[in-house]
Each structure stands twice: as structure tokens, then as C-alpha cells.
Coordinates of C-alpha atoms and ligand atoms in Angstrom, one line a residue:
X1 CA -51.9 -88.8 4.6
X2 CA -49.3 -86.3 4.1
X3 CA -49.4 -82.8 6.0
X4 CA -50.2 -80.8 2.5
X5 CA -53.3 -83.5 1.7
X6 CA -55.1 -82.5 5.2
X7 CA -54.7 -78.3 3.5
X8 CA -58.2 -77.0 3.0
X9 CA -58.7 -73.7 1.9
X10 CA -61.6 -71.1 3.4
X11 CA -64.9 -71.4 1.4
X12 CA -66.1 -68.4 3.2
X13 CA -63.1 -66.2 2.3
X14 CA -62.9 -67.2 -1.3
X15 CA -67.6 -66.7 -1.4
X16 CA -66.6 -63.2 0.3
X17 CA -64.1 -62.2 -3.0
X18 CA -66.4 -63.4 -5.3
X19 CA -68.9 -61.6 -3.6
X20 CA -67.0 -58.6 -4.1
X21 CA -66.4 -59.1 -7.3
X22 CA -70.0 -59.5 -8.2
X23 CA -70.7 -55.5 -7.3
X24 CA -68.1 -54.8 -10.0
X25 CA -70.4 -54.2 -13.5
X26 CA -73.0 -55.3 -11.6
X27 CA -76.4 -55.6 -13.4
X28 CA -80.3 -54.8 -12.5
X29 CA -80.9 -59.0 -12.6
X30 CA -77.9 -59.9 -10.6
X31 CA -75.3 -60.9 -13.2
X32 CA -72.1 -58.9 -14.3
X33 CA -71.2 -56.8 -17.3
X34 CA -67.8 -56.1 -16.6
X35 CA -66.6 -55.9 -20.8
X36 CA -62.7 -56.1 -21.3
X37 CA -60.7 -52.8 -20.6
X38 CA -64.4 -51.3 -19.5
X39 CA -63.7 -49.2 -16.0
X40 CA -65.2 -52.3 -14.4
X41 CA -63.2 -54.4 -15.8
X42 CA -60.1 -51.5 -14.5
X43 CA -62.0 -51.4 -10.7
X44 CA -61.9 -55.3 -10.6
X45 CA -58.2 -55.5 -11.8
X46 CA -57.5 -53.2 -9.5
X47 CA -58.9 -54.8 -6.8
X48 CA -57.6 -58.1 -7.6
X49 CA -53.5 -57.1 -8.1
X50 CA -54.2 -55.2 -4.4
X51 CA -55.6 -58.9 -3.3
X52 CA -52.5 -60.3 -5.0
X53 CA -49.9 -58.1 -3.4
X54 CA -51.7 -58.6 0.3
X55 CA -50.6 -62.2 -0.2
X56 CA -47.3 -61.4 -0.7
X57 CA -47.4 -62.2 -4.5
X58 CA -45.4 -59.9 -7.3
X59 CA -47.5 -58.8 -10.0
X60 CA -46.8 -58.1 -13.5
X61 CA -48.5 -56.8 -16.6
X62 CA -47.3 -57.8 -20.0
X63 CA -48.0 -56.0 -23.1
X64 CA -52.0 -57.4 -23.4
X65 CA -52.5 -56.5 -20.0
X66 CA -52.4 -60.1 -18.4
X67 CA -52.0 -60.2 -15.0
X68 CA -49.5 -61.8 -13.5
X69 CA -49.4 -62.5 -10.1
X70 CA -46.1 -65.0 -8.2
X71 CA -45.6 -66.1 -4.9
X72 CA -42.3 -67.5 -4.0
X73 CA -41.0 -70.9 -4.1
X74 CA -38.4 -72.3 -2.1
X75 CA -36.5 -73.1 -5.3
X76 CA -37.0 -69.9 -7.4
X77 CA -35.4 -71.0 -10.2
X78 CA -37.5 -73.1 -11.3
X79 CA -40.4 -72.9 -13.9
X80 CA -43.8 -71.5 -12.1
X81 CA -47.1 -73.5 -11.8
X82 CA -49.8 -71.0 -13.4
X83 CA -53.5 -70.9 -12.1
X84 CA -56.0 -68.8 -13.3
X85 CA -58.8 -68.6 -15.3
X86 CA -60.2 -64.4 -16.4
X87 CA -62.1 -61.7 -14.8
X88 CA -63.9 -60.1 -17.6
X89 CA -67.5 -60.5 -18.6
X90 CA -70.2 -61.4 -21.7
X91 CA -72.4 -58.6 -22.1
X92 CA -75.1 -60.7 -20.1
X93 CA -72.8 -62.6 -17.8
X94 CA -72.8 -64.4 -14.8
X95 CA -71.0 -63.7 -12.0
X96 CA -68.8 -67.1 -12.0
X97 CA -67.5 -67.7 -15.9
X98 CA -63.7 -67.3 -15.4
X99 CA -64.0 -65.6 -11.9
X100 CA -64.4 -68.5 -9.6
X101 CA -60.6 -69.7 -11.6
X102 CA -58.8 -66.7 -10.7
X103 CA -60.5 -66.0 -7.2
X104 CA -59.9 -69.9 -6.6
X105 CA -56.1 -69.4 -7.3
X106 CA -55.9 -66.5 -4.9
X107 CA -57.6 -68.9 -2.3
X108 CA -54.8 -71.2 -2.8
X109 CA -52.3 -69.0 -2.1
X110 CA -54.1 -67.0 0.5
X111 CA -54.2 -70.7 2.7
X112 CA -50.8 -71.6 1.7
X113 CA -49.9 -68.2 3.4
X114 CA -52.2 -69.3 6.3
X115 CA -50.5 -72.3 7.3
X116 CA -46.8 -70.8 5.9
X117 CA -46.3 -73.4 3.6
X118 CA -43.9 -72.7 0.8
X119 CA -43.5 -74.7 -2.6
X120 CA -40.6 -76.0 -4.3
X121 CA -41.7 -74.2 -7.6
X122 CA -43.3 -70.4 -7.6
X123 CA -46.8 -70.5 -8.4
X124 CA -48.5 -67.3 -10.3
X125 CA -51.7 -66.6 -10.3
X126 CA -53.0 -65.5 -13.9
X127 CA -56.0 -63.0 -15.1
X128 CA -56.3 -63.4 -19.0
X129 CA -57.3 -60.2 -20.7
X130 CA -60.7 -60.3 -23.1
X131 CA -61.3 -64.0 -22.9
X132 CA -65.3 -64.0 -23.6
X133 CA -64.7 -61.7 -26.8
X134 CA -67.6 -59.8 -26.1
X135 CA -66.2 -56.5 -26.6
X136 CA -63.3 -57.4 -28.8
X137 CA -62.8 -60.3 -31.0
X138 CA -61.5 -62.8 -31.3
X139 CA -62.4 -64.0 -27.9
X140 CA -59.1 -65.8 -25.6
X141 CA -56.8 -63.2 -27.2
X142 CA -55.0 -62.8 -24.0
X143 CA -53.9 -66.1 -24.0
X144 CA -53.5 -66.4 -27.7
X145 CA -50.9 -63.3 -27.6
X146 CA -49.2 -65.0 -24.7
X147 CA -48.5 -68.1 -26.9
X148 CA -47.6 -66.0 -29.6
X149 CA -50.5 -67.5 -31.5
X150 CA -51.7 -64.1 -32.5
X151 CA -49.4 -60.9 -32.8
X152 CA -49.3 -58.4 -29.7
X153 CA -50.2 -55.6 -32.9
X154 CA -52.7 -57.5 -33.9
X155 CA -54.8 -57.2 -30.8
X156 CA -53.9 -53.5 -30.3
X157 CA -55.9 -53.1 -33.6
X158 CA -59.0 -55.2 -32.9
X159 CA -61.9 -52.6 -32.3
X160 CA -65.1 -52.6 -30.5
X161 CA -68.2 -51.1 -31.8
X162 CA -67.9 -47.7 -30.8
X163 CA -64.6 -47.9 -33.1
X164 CA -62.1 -48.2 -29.8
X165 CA -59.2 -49.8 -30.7
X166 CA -58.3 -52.7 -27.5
X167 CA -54.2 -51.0 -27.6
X168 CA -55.6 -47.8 -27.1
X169 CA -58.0 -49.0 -24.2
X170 CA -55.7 -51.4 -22.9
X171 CA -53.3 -48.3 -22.6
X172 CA -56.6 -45.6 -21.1
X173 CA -57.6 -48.2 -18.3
X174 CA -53.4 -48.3 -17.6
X175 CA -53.0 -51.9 -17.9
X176 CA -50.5 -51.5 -21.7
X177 CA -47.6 -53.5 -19.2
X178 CA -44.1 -53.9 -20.3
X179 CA -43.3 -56.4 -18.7
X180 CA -42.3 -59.6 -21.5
X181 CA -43.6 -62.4 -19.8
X182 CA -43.2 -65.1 -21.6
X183 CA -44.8 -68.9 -21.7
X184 CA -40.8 -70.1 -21.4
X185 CA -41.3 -69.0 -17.3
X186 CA -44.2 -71.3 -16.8
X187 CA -44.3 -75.3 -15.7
X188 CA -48.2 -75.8 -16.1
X189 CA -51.6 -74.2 -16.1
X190 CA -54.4 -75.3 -14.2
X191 CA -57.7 -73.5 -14.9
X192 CA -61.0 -73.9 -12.7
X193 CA -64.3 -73.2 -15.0
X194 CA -67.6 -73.5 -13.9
X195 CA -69.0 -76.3 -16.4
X196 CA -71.2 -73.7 -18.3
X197 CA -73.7 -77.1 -19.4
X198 CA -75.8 -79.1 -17.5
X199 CA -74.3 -82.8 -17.3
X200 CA -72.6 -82.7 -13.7
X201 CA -75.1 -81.4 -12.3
X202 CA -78.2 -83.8 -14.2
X203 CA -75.7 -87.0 -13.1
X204 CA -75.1 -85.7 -9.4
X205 CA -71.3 -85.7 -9.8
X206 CA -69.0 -83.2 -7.9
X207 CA -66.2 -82.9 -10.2
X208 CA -65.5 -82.8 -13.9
X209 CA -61.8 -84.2 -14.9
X210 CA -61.0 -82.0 -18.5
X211 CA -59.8 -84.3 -20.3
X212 CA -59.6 -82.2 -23.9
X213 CA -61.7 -79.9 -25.9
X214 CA -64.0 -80.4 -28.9
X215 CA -62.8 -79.0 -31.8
X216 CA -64.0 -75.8 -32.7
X217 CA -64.7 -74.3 -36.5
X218 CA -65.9 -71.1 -37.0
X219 CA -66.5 -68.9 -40.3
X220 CA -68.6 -65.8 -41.5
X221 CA -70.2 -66.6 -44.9
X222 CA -71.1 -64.1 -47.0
X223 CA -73.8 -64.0 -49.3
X224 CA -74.0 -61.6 -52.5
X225 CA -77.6 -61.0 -53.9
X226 CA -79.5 -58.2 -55.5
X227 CA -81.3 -54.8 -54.1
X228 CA -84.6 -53.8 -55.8
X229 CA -88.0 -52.9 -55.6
X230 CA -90.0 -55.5 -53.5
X231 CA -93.3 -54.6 -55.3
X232 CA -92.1 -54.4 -59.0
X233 CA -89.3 -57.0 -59.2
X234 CA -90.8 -60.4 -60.8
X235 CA -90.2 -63.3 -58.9
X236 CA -88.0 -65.0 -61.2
X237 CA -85.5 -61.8 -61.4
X238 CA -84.6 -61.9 -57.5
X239 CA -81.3 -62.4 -56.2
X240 CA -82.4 -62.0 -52.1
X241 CA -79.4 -62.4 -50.1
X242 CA -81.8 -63.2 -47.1
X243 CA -82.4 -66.1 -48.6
X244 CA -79.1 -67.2 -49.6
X245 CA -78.6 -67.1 -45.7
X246 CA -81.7 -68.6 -45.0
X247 CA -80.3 -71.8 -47.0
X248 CA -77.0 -71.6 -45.0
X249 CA -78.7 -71.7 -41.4
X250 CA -80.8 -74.6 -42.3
X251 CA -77.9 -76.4 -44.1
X252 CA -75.5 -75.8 -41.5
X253 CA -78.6 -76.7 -38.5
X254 CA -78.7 -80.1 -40.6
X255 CA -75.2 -80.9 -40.6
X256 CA -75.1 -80.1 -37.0
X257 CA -78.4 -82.7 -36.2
X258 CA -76.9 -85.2 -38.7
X259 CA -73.6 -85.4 -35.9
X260 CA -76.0 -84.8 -32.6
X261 CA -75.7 -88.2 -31.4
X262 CA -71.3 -88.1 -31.4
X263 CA -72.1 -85.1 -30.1
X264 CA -71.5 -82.8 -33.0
X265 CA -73.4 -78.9 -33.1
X266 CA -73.6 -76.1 -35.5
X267 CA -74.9 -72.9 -35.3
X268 CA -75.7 -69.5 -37.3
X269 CA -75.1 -67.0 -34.3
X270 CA -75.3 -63.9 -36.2
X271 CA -76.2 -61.8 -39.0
X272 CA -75.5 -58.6 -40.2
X273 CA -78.1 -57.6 -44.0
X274 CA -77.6 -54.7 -46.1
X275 CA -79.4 -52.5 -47.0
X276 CA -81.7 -53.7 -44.2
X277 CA -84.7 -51.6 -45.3
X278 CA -88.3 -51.4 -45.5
X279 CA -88.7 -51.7 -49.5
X280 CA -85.6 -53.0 -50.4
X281 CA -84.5 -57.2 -51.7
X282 CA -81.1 -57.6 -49.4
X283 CA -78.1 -57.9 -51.7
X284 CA -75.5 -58.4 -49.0
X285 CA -75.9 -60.7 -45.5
X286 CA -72.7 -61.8 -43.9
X287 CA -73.0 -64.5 -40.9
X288 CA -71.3 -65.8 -38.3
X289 CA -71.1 -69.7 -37.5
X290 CA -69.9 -72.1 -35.6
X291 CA -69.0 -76.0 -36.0
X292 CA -68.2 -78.2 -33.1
X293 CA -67.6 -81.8 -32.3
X294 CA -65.7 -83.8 -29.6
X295 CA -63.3 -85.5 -32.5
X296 CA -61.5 -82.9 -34.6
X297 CA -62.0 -85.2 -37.7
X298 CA -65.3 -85.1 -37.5
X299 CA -65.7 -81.3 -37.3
X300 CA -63.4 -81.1 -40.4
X301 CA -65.8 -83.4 -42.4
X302 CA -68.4 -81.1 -41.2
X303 CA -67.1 -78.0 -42.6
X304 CA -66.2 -80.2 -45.7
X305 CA -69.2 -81.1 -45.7
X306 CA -70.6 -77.2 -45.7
X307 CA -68.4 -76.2 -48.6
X308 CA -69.8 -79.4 -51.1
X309 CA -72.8 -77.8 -50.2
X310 CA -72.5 -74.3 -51.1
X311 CA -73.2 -74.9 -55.0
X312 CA -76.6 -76.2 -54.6
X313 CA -77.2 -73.1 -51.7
X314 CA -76.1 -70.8 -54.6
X315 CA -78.1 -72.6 -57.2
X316 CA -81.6 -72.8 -55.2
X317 CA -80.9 -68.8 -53.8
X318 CA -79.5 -67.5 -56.6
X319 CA -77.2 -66.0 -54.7
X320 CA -73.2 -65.9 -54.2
X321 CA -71.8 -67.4 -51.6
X322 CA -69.0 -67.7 -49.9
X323 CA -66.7 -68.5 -47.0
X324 CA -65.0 -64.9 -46.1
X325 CA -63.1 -65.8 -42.7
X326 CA -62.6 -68.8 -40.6
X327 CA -60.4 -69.9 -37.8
X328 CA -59.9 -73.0 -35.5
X329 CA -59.1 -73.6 -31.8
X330 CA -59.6 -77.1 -29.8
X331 CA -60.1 -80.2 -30.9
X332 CA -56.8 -81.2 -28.5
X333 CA -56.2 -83.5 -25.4
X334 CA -54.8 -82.1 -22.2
X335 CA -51.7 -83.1 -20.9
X336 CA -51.8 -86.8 -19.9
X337 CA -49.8 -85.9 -16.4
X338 CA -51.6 -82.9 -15.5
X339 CA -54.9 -84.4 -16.1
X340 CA -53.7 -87.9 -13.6
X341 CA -53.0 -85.2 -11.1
X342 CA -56.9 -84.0 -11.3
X343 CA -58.1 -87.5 -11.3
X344 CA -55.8 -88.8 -8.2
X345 CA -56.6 -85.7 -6.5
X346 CA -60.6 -86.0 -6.7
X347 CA -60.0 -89.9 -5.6
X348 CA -57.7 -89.1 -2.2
X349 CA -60.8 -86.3 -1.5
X350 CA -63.2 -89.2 -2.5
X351 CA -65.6 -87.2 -4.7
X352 CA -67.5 -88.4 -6.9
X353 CA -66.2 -87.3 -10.9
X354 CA -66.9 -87.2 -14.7
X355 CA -64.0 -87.3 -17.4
X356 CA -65.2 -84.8 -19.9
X357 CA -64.1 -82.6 -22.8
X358 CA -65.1 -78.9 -22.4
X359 CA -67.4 -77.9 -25.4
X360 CA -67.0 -74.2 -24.4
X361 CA -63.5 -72.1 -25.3
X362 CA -61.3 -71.6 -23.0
X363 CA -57.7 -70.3 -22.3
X364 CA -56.5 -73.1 -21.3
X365 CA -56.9 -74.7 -25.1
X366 CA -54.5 -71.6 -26.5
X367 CA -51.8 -72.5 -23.2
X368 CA -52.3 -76.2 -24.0
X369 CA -50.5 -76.0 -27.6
X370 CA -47.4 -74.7 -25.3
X371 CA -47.6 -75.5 -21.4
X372 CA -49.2 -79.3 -19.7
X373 CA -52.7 -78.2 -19.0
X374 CA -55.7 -79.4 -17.6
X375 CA -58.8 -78.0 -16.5
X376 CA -61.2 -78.5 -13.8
X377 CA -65.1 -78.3 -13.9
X378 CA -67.6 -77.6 -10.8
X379 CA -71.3 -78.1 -11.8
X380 CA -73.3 -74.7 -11.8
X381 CA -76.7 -74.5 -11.5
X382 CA -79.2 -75.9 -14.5
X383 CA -76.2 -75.6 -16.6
X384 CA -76.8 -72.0 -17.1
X385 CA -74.2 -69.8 -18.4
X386 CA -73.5 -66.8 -20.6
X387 CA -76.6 -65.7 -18.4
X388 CA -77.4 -63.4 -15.3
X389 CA -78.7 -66.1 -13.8
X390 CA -75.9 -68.2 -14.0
X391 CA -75.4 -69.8 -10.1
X392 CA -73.6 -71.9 -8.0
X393 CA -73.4 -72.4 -4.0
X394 CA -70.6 -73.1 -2.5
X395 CA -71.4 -77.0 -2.0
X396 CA -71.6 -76.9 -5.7
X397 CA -67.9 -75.1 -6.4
X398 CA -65.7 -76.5 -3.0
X399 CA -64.9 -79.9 -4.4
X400 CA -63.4 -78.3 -7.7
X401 CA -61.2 -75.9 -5.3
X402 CA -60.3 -78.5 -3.3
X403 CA -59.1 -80.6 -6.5
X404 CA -57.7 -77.7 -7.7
X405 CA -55.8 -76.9 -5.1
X406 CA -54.4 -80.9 -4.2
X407 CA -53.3 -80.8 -7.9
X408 CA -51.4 -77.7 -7.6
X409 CA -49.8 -77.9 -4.8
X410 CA -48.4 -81.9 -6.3
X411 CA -47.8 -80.6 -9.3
X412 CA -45.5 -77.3 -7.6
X413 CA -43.6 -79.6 -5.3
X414 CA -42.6 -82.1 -7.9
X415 CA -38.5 -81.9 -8.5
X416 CA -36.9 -81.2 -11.6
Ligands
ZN1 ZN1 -65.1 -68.5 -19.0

């Protein structure tokens, strides 16, 4: 064993941040709500960059308010090993969804600082700004701006419900940087995630090797019907939009069930019905869904599959409907090196491991279309996630670290 192999970083320092970070947005049941650009969101940035530059690291903000965060290579020329995962919160979150990634890298270089080790290639922490989505969408815009897979303008204008525009919070909570960062800078990402689903945990395995992402559809489908009377309108005259969308949820649950054992899903996840009224046939639903399966062909031939079926949906409601918005993300492999890294670095610490795909979004699947990426998942407890509940112990979460940081630290020596 080399010198590096035998580095182990402090569980009880890295539980301690995350313990702090869990009093930022913290809720009555224990969880977090710490929104994007909320002043939570501002405290635990905060908090983090003045973590970051105790370490010795320099931090910089680019124009989405990613957080940027390098210590020093011996050879600092050369392209940076990214680690990092994000800081904000669902509206109902847990305390370990994206933190445990970022606070993870910050344990890495926090012992690398402890035993004055210095890599050939920088590595920079990273905090990805509004990755769950739940105040502005799309969700992993951060990222997606970053990759210049969505427009720096276009994020500025996304709004929240209260009609606040994510430029014009980025800019109130301080964090509009100028600083163009750019993907060309970077070597790699390496992202940490608690798995957010249940199978690590059910099959008593300690780590979960990423090795790509189901492929992801989603789409709001409107539905055009006719308002009128509820008492006086005959039967045979209604146009209810209600139940236009009442035929979309169950086709879409169907086409999700007919996939269930490759894995496929589908969802309806929201509506939104006008005139919503006491009295009153809806004439307008829209609806948000989602398609998902671990082969991106298959989650094509589901949406296919959706739009052969909207004439008989019309037919049988009555109804117009339609397919107003969609968008894609997933459905790719990670990067064949990265990912042996993972895997050769969970078999020198000798734990036990499960090659997965991740069914859940994350950055990492934006950074992957630009950057070798790979991802590593700890179990959490009953699979919970997107939850207040949502737990882990440190048994649970200090393999992954460890992986984490054996990859990294391979992956930042390596020449060239
Ligand atoms: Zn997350």
C-alpha cells in the first residue's frame, strides 16, 4: 500500500459540518428547507466559502452563483479534479440530498491539509446553485448553465411563485459572481449522493458504483375542455377537462406498469385546473409528468407510446389534448475511466458494492455530456428521500467518503 491509500479522512469532523448545516432552514420535524437564493440558502453559502477559505482553498462565483472552491496543486497548470454535489434544499428536504457531496469534498481537502499532502492537479470543490428545482425550475440549472446547456439569461428569468425572478435573487442574496468559469478548467467531476432509494441498503451493500442514469422524459400536457353549469349541462354536451386528465394519469400509470419489470416508471406529479370552482365543468388542466427508464430507447418508445395514445384520450374525454413542453436529461453512461476508479477504489478498501444507474437527477448527468464523471452512492436509511426524515449514520455514509476520496486523490495525481 502506497502512503495516500493508508489517508482516511475524520468522520467526526465531516458529522460536525453537516451537523451545522442541518440548523440552516431548519424545520419543526428535523429536515431542512433551505430553497435556492432563500437567506438560508445565503447563511449556508456563507458558511461554506468561510470553510473553503480556512482550508486554504480560492473561491469563485460565476454568473449562476456556483461556488467554486480550489486548493492548489503542485502542477497548477493543469486541469482541476471537481468534487461537489449542492447545498440547497426541496421544500420538505432532508438534511443529506446534495450536502453530504459538497461537505464530503471539503473533508477531502480538510485531511489532505492535515497530513500536507499536495496533488499534482488542483482540485475544487463545487456547490451547484438550485439543483432540486423546488423554488425555480428547471431543477440542475446550475450545472446546466455551466455546460452551457441552458443560457445564463435564461435562468435569470425563471421565477418563483411569489413572481421573483432567480437573476434578481441570485443578485439580493450577493452571490450574481463574475467570475467566467468555465467547464474548459476542469479534468473530472466526482459527485457523492446519498442513494435517495432503498436497494443498498435492502441488499446490505456499502457502496453503490454509478454507472449511468436512466433516461429521463418529462412534459406538461394540456387539456382543453368546456366550463358550464354542473347542474343544467346534459351529459352528452360536456367537454370536462378533469377528465381529459383523468384519462392521461391512468394512460401514462399504464405505460409506466407495462415497463415496471425493466424497470420503467411514469408519473402525473402535478396539476394545475381552471376555473377550479364549486359549480363550474373545468375547461383547462395542465399537468406535469414524468417518464423514466434505465435504457434511453425504451423511455422514447414510452413517450411514443403516450402520443399514439392521445387520439383515443381526446376521443373518450372529449377533450383537446396536447403535449405543451417537454425536455430530456439522462439516459447516458458515465465515463468508463472515472467509474474503474470508483470500482478499484471500493475493492483496495474491501467493501462490499453495487453497480447501479441513478434513477434520480443529478448534476453530475448535465457535467457528464462535457467532463468524465462518475458518481458515488452511500445507502440512506429506508431509502427515504425528498423527506424530513431522510437519515443516515455515519457507518452508513464513511465507505462512500472513503471511495470518494481514494478515487480523487488517483484521479488528481494522474499525469498528463
Ligand atoms: Zn440531490
Amino acid at each position: 500500500m502506497n502512503r495516500l491509500s493508508n489517508i482516511r479522512p475524520n468522520m467526526s469532523r465531516l458529522w460536525a459540518s453537516l451537523m451545522r448545516s442541518a440548523e440552516i432552514g431548519k424545520t419543526a420535524k428535523g429536515g431542512l428547507r433551505r430553497l435556492a437564493l432563500s437567506e438560508d440558502d445565503a447563511v449556508m453559502r456563507h458558511e461554506f466559502i468561510r470553510w473553503c477559505e480556512e482550508a486554504g482553498c480560492d473561491v469563485r462565483i460565476d454568473a449562476i452563483g456556483n461556488i467554486f472552491a480550489t486548493r492548489k496543486g503542485a502542477e497548477p497548470d493543469t486541469k482541476s479534479v471537481l468534487v461537489g454535489s449542492h447545498l440547497d434544499t426541496q421544500v420538505h428536504g432532508g438534511r443529506f440530498d446534495g450536502i453530504l457531496g459538497v461537505l464530503a469534498g471539503l473533508e477531502l481537502v480538510r485531511t489532505l491539509n492535515d497530513h500536507g499532502i499536495v496533488t499534482k492537479r488542483p482540485i475544487t470543490l463545487v456547490n451547484w446553485t438550485n439543483e432540486e428545482g423546488a423554488r425555480f425550475e428547471p431543477p440542475m440549472i446550475g450545472s446546466a448553465v455551466f455546460t452551457r446547456q441552458k443560457a445564463v439569461e435564461f435562468a435569470y428569468s425563471r421565477l418563483d411563485r411569489d413572481g421573483l425572478s432567480l437573476g434578481d435573487e441570485l443578485a439580493r442574496i450577493g452571490f450574481k459572481g463574475t467570475d467566467a468559469v468555465s467547464a474548459d478548467r476542469f479534468d473530472s467531476l466526482f459527485e457523492l449522493h446519498i442513494e435517495q432509494g432503498p436497494r443498498l441498503e435492502a441488499e446490505g451493500k456499502q457502496v453503490g458504483i454509478v454507472t449511468g442514469a436512466f433516461g429521463v422524459r418529462g412534459f406538461v400536457v394540456e387539456v382543453l375542455g368546456e366550463t358550464g353549469h354542473v347542474g343544467p349541462t346534459p351529459m352528452p354536451a360536456r367537454k370536462n377537462a378533469l377528465v381529459g386528465a383523468a384519462e392521461v394519469t391512468l394512460a401514462i400509470n399504464e405505460i409506466g406498469w407495462s415497463r415496471h419489470e425493466t424497470g420503467g416508471k411514469s408519473t402525473t406529479m402535478r396539476i394545475r385546473t381552471e376555473p377550479n370552482l364549486l359549480g363550474a365543468i373545468p375547461d383547462h388542466v395542465e399537468m406535469t409528468c414524468d417518464m423514466r427508464h434505465p435504457d434511453e430507447s425504451v423511455v422514447i418508445a414510452m413517450l411514443e407510446e403516450f402520443k399514439a395514445r392521445l387520439p383515443a384520450l381526446q376521443e373518450r374525454s372529449r377533450c383537446e389534448i396536447s403535449i405543451k413542453e417537454s425536455w430530456s436529461y439522462g439516459g447516458m453512461r458515465f465515463d468508463a475511466g472515472c467509474v474503474d476508479l470508483v470500482r478499484q477504489s471500493a475493492e483496495a478498501l474491501r467493501y462490499s458494492t453495487m453497480e447501479m444507474l441513478t434513477e434520480a437527477g443529478h448534476d453530475a448527468m448535465h457535467v457528464a455530456e462535457y467532463l468524465p464523471t462518475a458518481m458515488i452512492f452511500t445507502p440512506c436509511e429506508d431509502g427515504l428521500s425528498h423527506n424530513e426524515a431522510e437519515n443516515v449514520t455515519i457507518a452508513d455514509i464513511e465507505p462512500g467518503v472513503n471511495v470518494l476520496m481514494q478515487a480523487v486523490l488517483e484521479r488528481a495525481n494522474r499525469s498528463g
